[in-house]
Short mmCIF file of C-alpha atoms in Angstrom, two decimals:
data_model
loop_
_atom_site.label_atom_id
_atom_site.label_comp_id
_atom_site.label_asym_id
_atom_site.label_seq_id
_atom_site.Cartn_x
_atom_site.Cartn_y
_atom_site.Cartn_z
CA MET A 1 274.51 126.31 179.25
CA ALA A 2 272.64 125.55 182.46
CA LYS A 3 275.81 125.18 184.51
CA ILE A 4 279.52 125.90 184.24
CA TYR A 5 282.05 123.88 186.23
CA LYS A 6 284.90 126.06 187.41
CA LYS A 7 288.01 125.46 189.55
CA THR A 8 290.62 128.10 190.43
CA SER A 9 294.19 127.52 191.63
CA GLY A 10 295.21 128.68 195.10
CA ASN A 11 297.21 131.61 193.75
CA GLY A 12 294.42 132.69 191.39
CA SER A 13 296.62 132.41 188.28
CA LEU A 14 294.76 129.48 186.71
CA CYS A 15 291.07 128.71 186.33
CA LEU A 16 289.56 125.64 184.63
CA TYR A 17 286.19 125.94 182.88
CA LEU A 18 284.06 122.99 181.71
CA GLY A 19 280.52 122.96 180.36
CA ARG A 20 279.93 119.38 181.54
CA ARG A 21 281.67 116.67 183.54
CA ASP A 22 280.12 113.57 181.94
CA PHE A 23 281.59 112.42 178.62
CA VAL A 24 279.86 109.57 176.82
CA ASP A 25 281.63 106.48 175.53
CA HIS A 26 279.65 105.44 172.42
CA VAL A 27 281.81 102.26 172.12
CA GLU A 28 283.11 103.25 168.66
CA ARG A 29 284.04 106.77 169.82
CA VAL A 30 284.15 108.96 172.93
CA ASP A 31 282.94 112.54 173.30
CA PRO A 32 285.89 114.98 173.15
CA VAL A 33 286.81 116.70 176.42
CA ASP A 34 286.59 120.37 175.47
CA GLY A 35 287.27 123.09 178.01
CA VAL A 36 288.94 126.42 178.59
CA LEU A 37 291.84 127.37 180.86
CA LYS A 38 292.12 130.98 182.01
CA ILE A 39 295.74 132.00 182.58
CA ASP A 40 297.07 135.14 184.27
CA PRO A 41 300.66 135.36 182.96
CA SER A 42 301.67 138.06 185.46
CA ALA A 43 302.28 135.48 188.22
CA LEU A 44 304.19 132.90 186.13
CA ASN A 45 307.70 134.38 186.60
CA GLY A 46 309.01 132.73 183.46
CA ARG A 47 307.41 129.36 184.18
CA LYS A 48 305.13 127.47 181.82
CA VAL A 49 301.56 126.16 182.07
CA TRP A 50 300.29 122.71 181.14
CA VAL A 51 296.92 121.02 181.28
CA GLN A 52 296.71 117.23 181.50
CA LEU A 53 294.02 114.58 181.42
CA ALA A 54 294.85 111.36 183.27
CA CYS A 55 292.99 108.08 183.60
CA ALA A 56 294.19 106.18 186.67
CA PHE A 57 293.29 103.12 188.69
CA ARG A 58 293.49 103.44 192.47
CA TYR A 59 293.63 100.06 194.22
CA GLY A 60 294.44 101.15 197.77
CA ARG A 61 293.31 103.84 200.16
CA GLU A 62 294.87 107.26 199.59
CA ASP A 63 295.92 107.54 203.24
CA LEU A 64 298.08 104.41 202.81
CA ASP A 65 300.32 106.08 200.20
CA VAL A 66 303.45 106.18 202.35
CA ILE A 67 307.23 105.64 202.03
CA GLY A 68 307.08 106.34 198.31
CA VAL A 69 304.65 103.51 197.59
CA SER A 70 301.48 104.61 195.81
CA PHE A 71 298.41 102.44 195.32
CA ARG A 72 297.59 104.33 192.12
CA LYS A 73 298.55 103.35 188.59
CA ASP A 74 298.21 105.66 185.60
CA ILE A 75 296.50 103.89 182.71
CA TRP A 76 296.69 106.77 180.24
CA MET A 77 297.83 110.41 180.33
CA LYS A 78 298.09 113.26 177.87
CA ARG A 79 299.46 116.79 178.38
CA ILE A 80 299.09 120.02 176.40
CA GLN A 81 301.40 123.00 176.90
CA MET A 82 299.03 125.95 177.21
CA TYR A 83 301.44 128.84 177.88
CA PRO A 84 303.40 129.60 175.88
CA PHE A 85 301.29 127.48 173.55
CA GLN A 86 303.01 124.82 171.44
CA GLY A 87 301.48 122.88 168.59
CA THR A 88 298.47 123.44 166.36
CA LYS A 89 295.20 124.68 167.77
CA PRO A 90 292.13 122.78 166.53
CA PRO A 91 288.99 124.79 165.71
CA ASN A 92 286.98 125.78 168.77
CA THR A 93 283.87 123.79 169.56
CA PRO A 94 280.62 125.67 170.26
CA MET A 95 281.07 124.68 173.92
CA GLN A 96 284.48 126.34 174.00
CA ASP A 97 283.13 129.50 172.32
CA ALA A 98 280.52 129.75 175.07
CA LEU A 99 283.13 129.16 177.81
CA LEU A 100 285.50 131.75 176.31
CA LYS A 101 282.80 134.38 176.78
CA LYS A 102 282.92 133.59 180.51
CA ALA A 103 286.71 133.34 180.77
CA GLY A 104 287.46 136.54 178.84
CA GLU A 105 290.60 137.48 176.94
CA GLN A 106 292.85 135.31 179.14
CA GLY A 107 290.95 132.13 178.18
CA HIS A 108 292.73 129.40 176.22
CA PRO A 109 290.73 126.46 174.75
CA PHE A 110 291.96 122.86 175.04
CA THR A 111 290.65 119.55 173.69
CA PHE A 112 291.47 115.97 174.69
CA ASP A 113 290.43 112.90 172.67
CA ILE A 114 289.96 109.89 174.96
CA PRO A 115 290.84 106.56 173.25
CA VAL A 116 287.96 104.10 172.97
CA HIS A 117 289.89 101.31 174.71
CA LEU A 118 290.06 103.11 178.07
CA PRO A 119 287.74 102.08 180.93
CA CYS A 120 284.68 103.94 182.14
CA SER A 121 284.65 105.65 185.53
CA VAL A 122 284.06 103.11 188.31
CA SER A 123 284.48 103.38 192.08
CA LEU A 124 284.51 100.70 194.76
CA GLN A 125 282.21 101.36 197.69
CA PRO A 126 284.34 102.21 200.74
CA ALA A 127 283.71 101.16 204.31
CA PRO A 128 282.30 103.91 206.58
CA GLU A 129 285.68 104.37 208.27
CA ASP A 130 287.68 104.65 205.02
CA ALA A 131 289.12 108.09 204.24
CA GLY A 132 290.35 109.75 201.05
CA LYS A 133 289.52 108.93 197.46
CA PRO A 134 287.77 105.58 196.88
CA CYS A 135 289.41 102.79 194.92
CA GLY A 136 288.50 102.48 191.27
CA VAL A 137 289.01 104.15 187.89
CA ASP A 138 288.85 107.93 187.65
CA TYR A 139 289.60 110.72 185.16
CA GLU A 140 291.13 113.99 186.31
CA ILE A 141 291.89 117.21 184.46
CA LYS A 142 294.76 119.11 186.07
CA ALA A 143 296.23 122.47 185.13
CA TYR A 144 299.57 123.36 186.68
CA ILE A 145 302.47 125.81 186.59
CA ALA A 146 305.97 124.33 186.40
CA ASN A 147 309.37 124.67 184.78
CA GLU A 148 309.20 121.24 183.14
CA GLU A 149 306.29 119.28 181.72
CA ASP A 150 306.86 116.12 183.76
CA GLU A 151 307.63 117.63 187.16
CA VAL A 152 306.20 115.28 189.77
CA ASP A 153 303.38 116.39 192.04
CA ASP A 154 305.55 116.84 195.10
CA LYS A 155 307.65 119.43 193.24
CA VAL A 156 304.65 121.43 192.02
CA ASP A 157 303.22 123.74 194.67
CA LYS A 158 299.55 122.98 195.39
CA LYS A 159 298.69 126.65 194.97
CA ASP A 160 299.97 126.40 191.38
CA THR A 161 297.45 123.69 190.40
CA CYS A 162 293.73 123.28 189.92
CA ARG A 163 291.91 120.00 189.29
CA LEU A 164 288.48 118.76 188.17
CA ILE A 165 287.26 115.16 188.19
CA ILE A 166 285.25 114.13 185.13
CA ARG A 167 283.48 110.89 184.22
CA LYS A 168 283.63 108.65 181.18
CA ILE A 169 280.26 106.90 181.07
CA GLN A 170 278.37 104.47 178.87
CA TYR A 171 274.63 104.45 178.22
CA ALA A 172 272.53 101.53 177.09
CA PRO A 173 272.84 100.85 173.33
CA ASN A 174 269.87 101.48 171.03
CA GLU A 175 269.86 97.91 169.74
CA LEU A 176 269.03 95.36 172.43
CA ALA A 177 269.94 91.68 172.27
CA ALA A 178 267.29 89.00 172.58
CA GLY A 179 266.53 87.80 176.07
CA PRO A 180 268.60 84.91 177.44
CA LYS A 181 267.17 81.49 178.22
CA THR A 182 268.56 78.51 180.06
CA ASP A 183 267.30 74.90 180.28
CA LEU A 184 268.58 72.17 182.52
CA ASN A 185 267.62 68.74 183.80
CA LYS A 186 268.47 67.54 187.29
CA GLN A 187 268.63 63.78 187.69
CA PHE A 188 268.47 62.33 191.21
CA ILE A 189 269.93 58.92 192.05
CA THR A 190 266.71 57.87 193.74
CA ALA A 191 264.41 58.97 190.89
CA ASP A 192 263.82 57.51 187.43
CA LYS A 193 262.92 60.83 185.83
CA PRO A 194 264.45 64.32 186.19
CA ILE A 195 263.27 67.76 187.18
CA HIS A 196 263.31 70.08 184.16
CA VAL A 197 263.88 73.81 184.79
CA GLU A 198 263.61 76.65 182.29
CA ALA A 199 264.46 80.28 183.19
CA SER A 200 264.20 83.15 180.72
CA MET A 201 263.94 86.92 180.31
CA GLU A 202 262.34 88.99 177.53
CA LYS A 203 265.55 90.96 177.04
CA GLU A 204 269.11 90.87 178.37
CA LEU A 205 269.49 94.58 179.22
CA TYR A 206 267.62 96.42 181.96
CA TYR A 207 267.97 99.91 183.38
CA HIS A 208 269.11 100.70 186.92
CA GLY A 209 266.10 100.82 189.22
CA ASP A 210 263.68 99.04 186.87
CA PRO A 211 262.04 95.73 187.87
CA ILE A 212 263.53 92.68 186.11
CA PRO A 213 260.93 90.05 185.14
CA ILE A 214 262.19 86.45 185.19
CA LYS A 215 260.03 83.59 183.93
CA VAL A 216 260.48 80.24 185.64
CA LYS A 217 259.00 76.98 184.31
CA VAL A 218 259.39 73.67 186.13
CA ASN A 219 258.36 70.15 185.14
CA ASN A 220 258.81 67.99 188.23
CA GLU A 221 258.58 64.33 187.22
CA THR A 222 260.04 63.06 190.50
CA SER A 223 258.63 62.23 193.90
CA LYS A 224 260.58 65.12 195.44
CA VAL A 225 259.05 68.44 196.53
CA VAL A 226 260.53 71.87 195.80
CA LYS A 227 260.10 73.82 199.05
CA LYS A 228 260.64 77.33 197.67
CA ILE A 229 262.34 79.34 194.94
CA LYS A 230 265.22 81.75 195.47
CA ILE A 231 266.37 84.43 193.02
CA SER A 232 269.78 86.05 193.43
CA ILE A 233 271.67 88.64 191.39
CA TYR A 234 275.46 88.76 191.56
CA GLN A 235 277.84 91.51 190.51
CA ILE A 236 281.13 90.15 189.14
CA ALA A 237 284.04 92.61 189.18
CA ASP A 238 287.18 91.45 187.36
CA VAL A 239 290.20 93.46 188.54
CA LEU A 240 292.67 93.01 185.70
CA LEU A 241 295.24 95.78 185.94
CA TYR A 242 297.44 94.80 188.88
CA SER A 243 296.33 91.18 189.37
CA SER A 244 293.67 88.74 188.22
CA ASP A 245 291.22 89.06 191.08
CA LYS A 246 287.53 88.37 190.67
CA TYR A 247 284.95 89.53 193.20
CA ASP A 248 281.43 88.09 193.24
CA LYS A 249 279.04 90.08 195.41
CA CYS A 250 275.36 89.31 195.86
CA VAL A 251 273.37 92.52 195.27
CA LEU A 252 269.93 90.89 195.58
CA SER A 253 268.59 87.75 197.23
CA GLU A 254 264.87 87.05 197.55
CA GLU A 255 263.07 83.85 198.51
CA PHE A 256 259.53 83.00 197.37
CA GLY A 257 257.39 80.45 199.18
CA ASP A 258 256.10 78.74 196.05
CA GLN A 259 256.05 74.98 196.59
CA ILE A 260 256.22 72.60 193.63
CA ASN A 261 254.77 69.23 194.49
CA ALA A 262 255.89 65.87 193.16
CA ASN A 263 254.79 64.97 189.61
CA SER A 264 253.52 68.46 188.81
CA THR A 265 254.28 71.46 186.60
CA PHE A 266 254.81 75.08 187.60
CA GLU A 267 255.08 78.39 185.76
CA LYS A 268 255.44 81.90 187.19
CA GLU A 269 257.03 85.27 186.47
CA TYR A 270 259.03 86.89 189.27
CA ARG A 271 259.99 90.58 189.34
CA VAL A 272 263.09 91.69 191.25
CA THR A 273 264.95 95.02 191.43
CA PRO A 274 268.62 95.25 192.49
CA LEU A 275 269.32 98.62 194.13
CA LEU A 276 272.36 100.29 195.64
CA ALA A 277 270.12 101.48 198.50
CA SER A 278 269.87 97.85 199.64
CA ASN A 279 273.65 97.34 199.51
CA LYS A 280 275.07 100.44 201.22
CA GLU A 281 277.06 98.40 203.76
CA LYS A 282 278.89 96.17 201.26
CA ARG A 283 282.48 97.31 201.03
CA GLY A 284 284.14 96.82 197.64
CA LEU A 285 280.92 96.84 195.63
CA ALA A 286 281.52 98.42 192.20
CA LEU A 287 279.59 101.65 191.60
CA ASP A 288 279.34 103.99 188.64
CA GLY A 289 281.94 106.74 189.02
CA LYS A 290 280.76 109.35 191.51
CA LEU A 291 281.28 113.09 191.46
CA LYS A 292 281.39 114.91 194.78
CA ASP A 293 278.03 115.16 196.58
CA GLU A 294 276.16 113.40 193.77
CA ASP A 295 274.22 110.16 193.98
CA THR A 296 275.28 107.15 191.97
CA ASN A 297 274.11 103.57 191.40
CA LEU A 298 275.46 100.05 191.01
CA ALA A 299 278.19 99.97 188.39
CA SER A 300 276.94 99.57 184.85
CA SER A 301 277.92 96.49 182.89
CA THR A 302 281.11 97.01 180.89
CA ILE A 303 280.52 97.02 177.12
CA LEU A 304 283.65 96.11 175.13
CA LEU A 305 284.50 96.18 171.46
CA PRO A 306 285.45 92.79 169.96
CA ASN A 307 289.16 91.99 170.48
CA MET A 308 289.56 94.86 172.95
CA ASP A 309 292.38 94.41 175.46
CA LYS A 310 290.67 93.78 178.80
CA GLN A 311 293.91 94.53 180.67
CA MET A 312 293.52 98.21 179.78
CA GLN A 313 290.07 98.31 181.35
CA GLY A 314 291.42 97.96 184.88
CA LEU A 315 288.06 96.75 186.16
CA VAL A 316 285.38 94.92 184.14
CA VAL A 317 281.87 94.64 185.60
CA SER A 318 279.21 92.06 184.70
CA TYR A 319 276.09 90.57 186.31
CA LYS A 320 274.38 87.20 186.48
CA ILE A 321 271.02 86.00 187.78
CA LYS A 322 270.76 82.72 189.65
CA VAL A 323 267.42 80.92 190.01
CA THR A 324 267.56 78.26 192.73
CA LEU A 325 264.99 75.55 193.38
CA MET A 326 265.41 74.83 197.09
CA MET A 327 264.69 71.20 197.89
CA GLY A 328 264.87 71.61 201.68
CA GLY A 329 266.96 69.75 204.24
CA GLY A 330 269.44 72.58 204.85
CA LEU A 331 269.83 74.43 208.13
CA LEU A 332 268.08 77.79 208.44
CA GLY A 333 267.30 77.96 204.73
CA SER A 334 270.87 77.27 203.60
CA LEU A 335 271.53 75.65 200.24
CA THR A 336 271.97 71.89 199.94
CA LEU A 337 273.66 69.66 197.38
CA SER A 338 270.28 68.68 195.98
CA ASP A 339 269.27 72.27 195.18
CA ILE A 340 268.97 73.13 191.49
CA ASN A 341 270.59 76.28 190.06
CA ALA A 342 269.89 77.92 186.70
CA GLU A 343 271.91 81.00 185.65
CA LEU A 344 271.15 83.86 183.24
CA PRO A 345 273.40 86.74 182.11
CA LEU A 346 272.22 90.26 182.89
CA VAL A 347 273.29 93.61 181.45
CA LEU A 348 272.56 96.52 183.81
CA MET A 349 272.97 100.08 182.47
CA SER A 350 271.56 103.60 182.54
CA PRO A 351 269.22 104.74 179.74
CA LYS A 352 270.47 107.32 177.28
CA PRO A 353 268.94 110.66 178.34
CA ALA A 354 267.28 111.55 175.03
CA GLY A 355 266.77 115.20 175.86
CA LEU A 356 270.38 115.76 176.89
CA ILE A 357 271.87 113.87 173.96
CA SER A 358 269.71 115.62 171.36
CA THR A 359 270.57 119.00 172.90
CA LEU A 360 274.31 118.23 172.76
CA ASN A 361 274.01 116.99 169.19
CA ARG A 362 272.32 120.23 168.14
CA PHE A 363 274.89 122.24 170.11
CA TYR A 364 277.89 120.59 168.46
CA ASN A 365 276.44 120.27 164.96
CA GLN A 366 275.12 123.80 164.60
#
């Protein structure tokens, strides 16, 4: 293993070991969370040790958790009693065998199976002045010493706990859907014939950071002139867990000075690239779950199984592209009622890292 992730409790009695912090949601299944907990029983004084994995949705700043009101809701949680151990131990994975060599004789393996219906890790971009954990969906592994399994956090001494944040992530599927296409006619009261607009893409899914080619065809059979063409990309975040809020945020807006004269045709391919670097100041923008001191990107589109309960997702992310023919007449380039809008769906995801996946497959299947 190139790297081991390790977190020790304040009193030194517990130490979490993980071989990775990203666990892939393959839609039909999720990678098991396999780790090792090192326990020094000499400091337990008759108490017990548990390890838990929790998926939670935070919808308010951590520093606002006052007077017993928390802006955090647990979506799913599972606990395993590690010492004294209760239950049946599954066979060790190769990852756990490697971690046990590091942890030594006091190492105890644990495995969590994440249900497929749970959301992926997503965070909402905070404002510069915001403190504490960002809003969004996160996964946390916590080992703790207590007398009872369900002792609340304020009764468990911080020095008796250790925590690691992990991520549940999705990569782009191997099979890609055909590119979307939209056609529309705009009829003006003062014109006998319409303007016909066609917008299309070769495929629906594109990777973060890659240019997105959009083909635009226009048949202008009117006496009106199209002044320029504007292409916008919007991120739609549906917050479903605590309310039914929907947030549309423009992550790209570019204008092109292509004029389409009356009674003429036009065809051109535009290439645009939505980037987080261009949206750093937009508070509330959905981002892929971020680990400490690591870069991230715009949130990936949420891929759901048919008939999956969206309420359990907490936050569902999608994208759309809007192609606007600007007819002019607005102030300072603003849109007018005569402008023509064509929309296309967009799926934005990260590519599957072939080298990493093949290595993990060999590691687990050996």
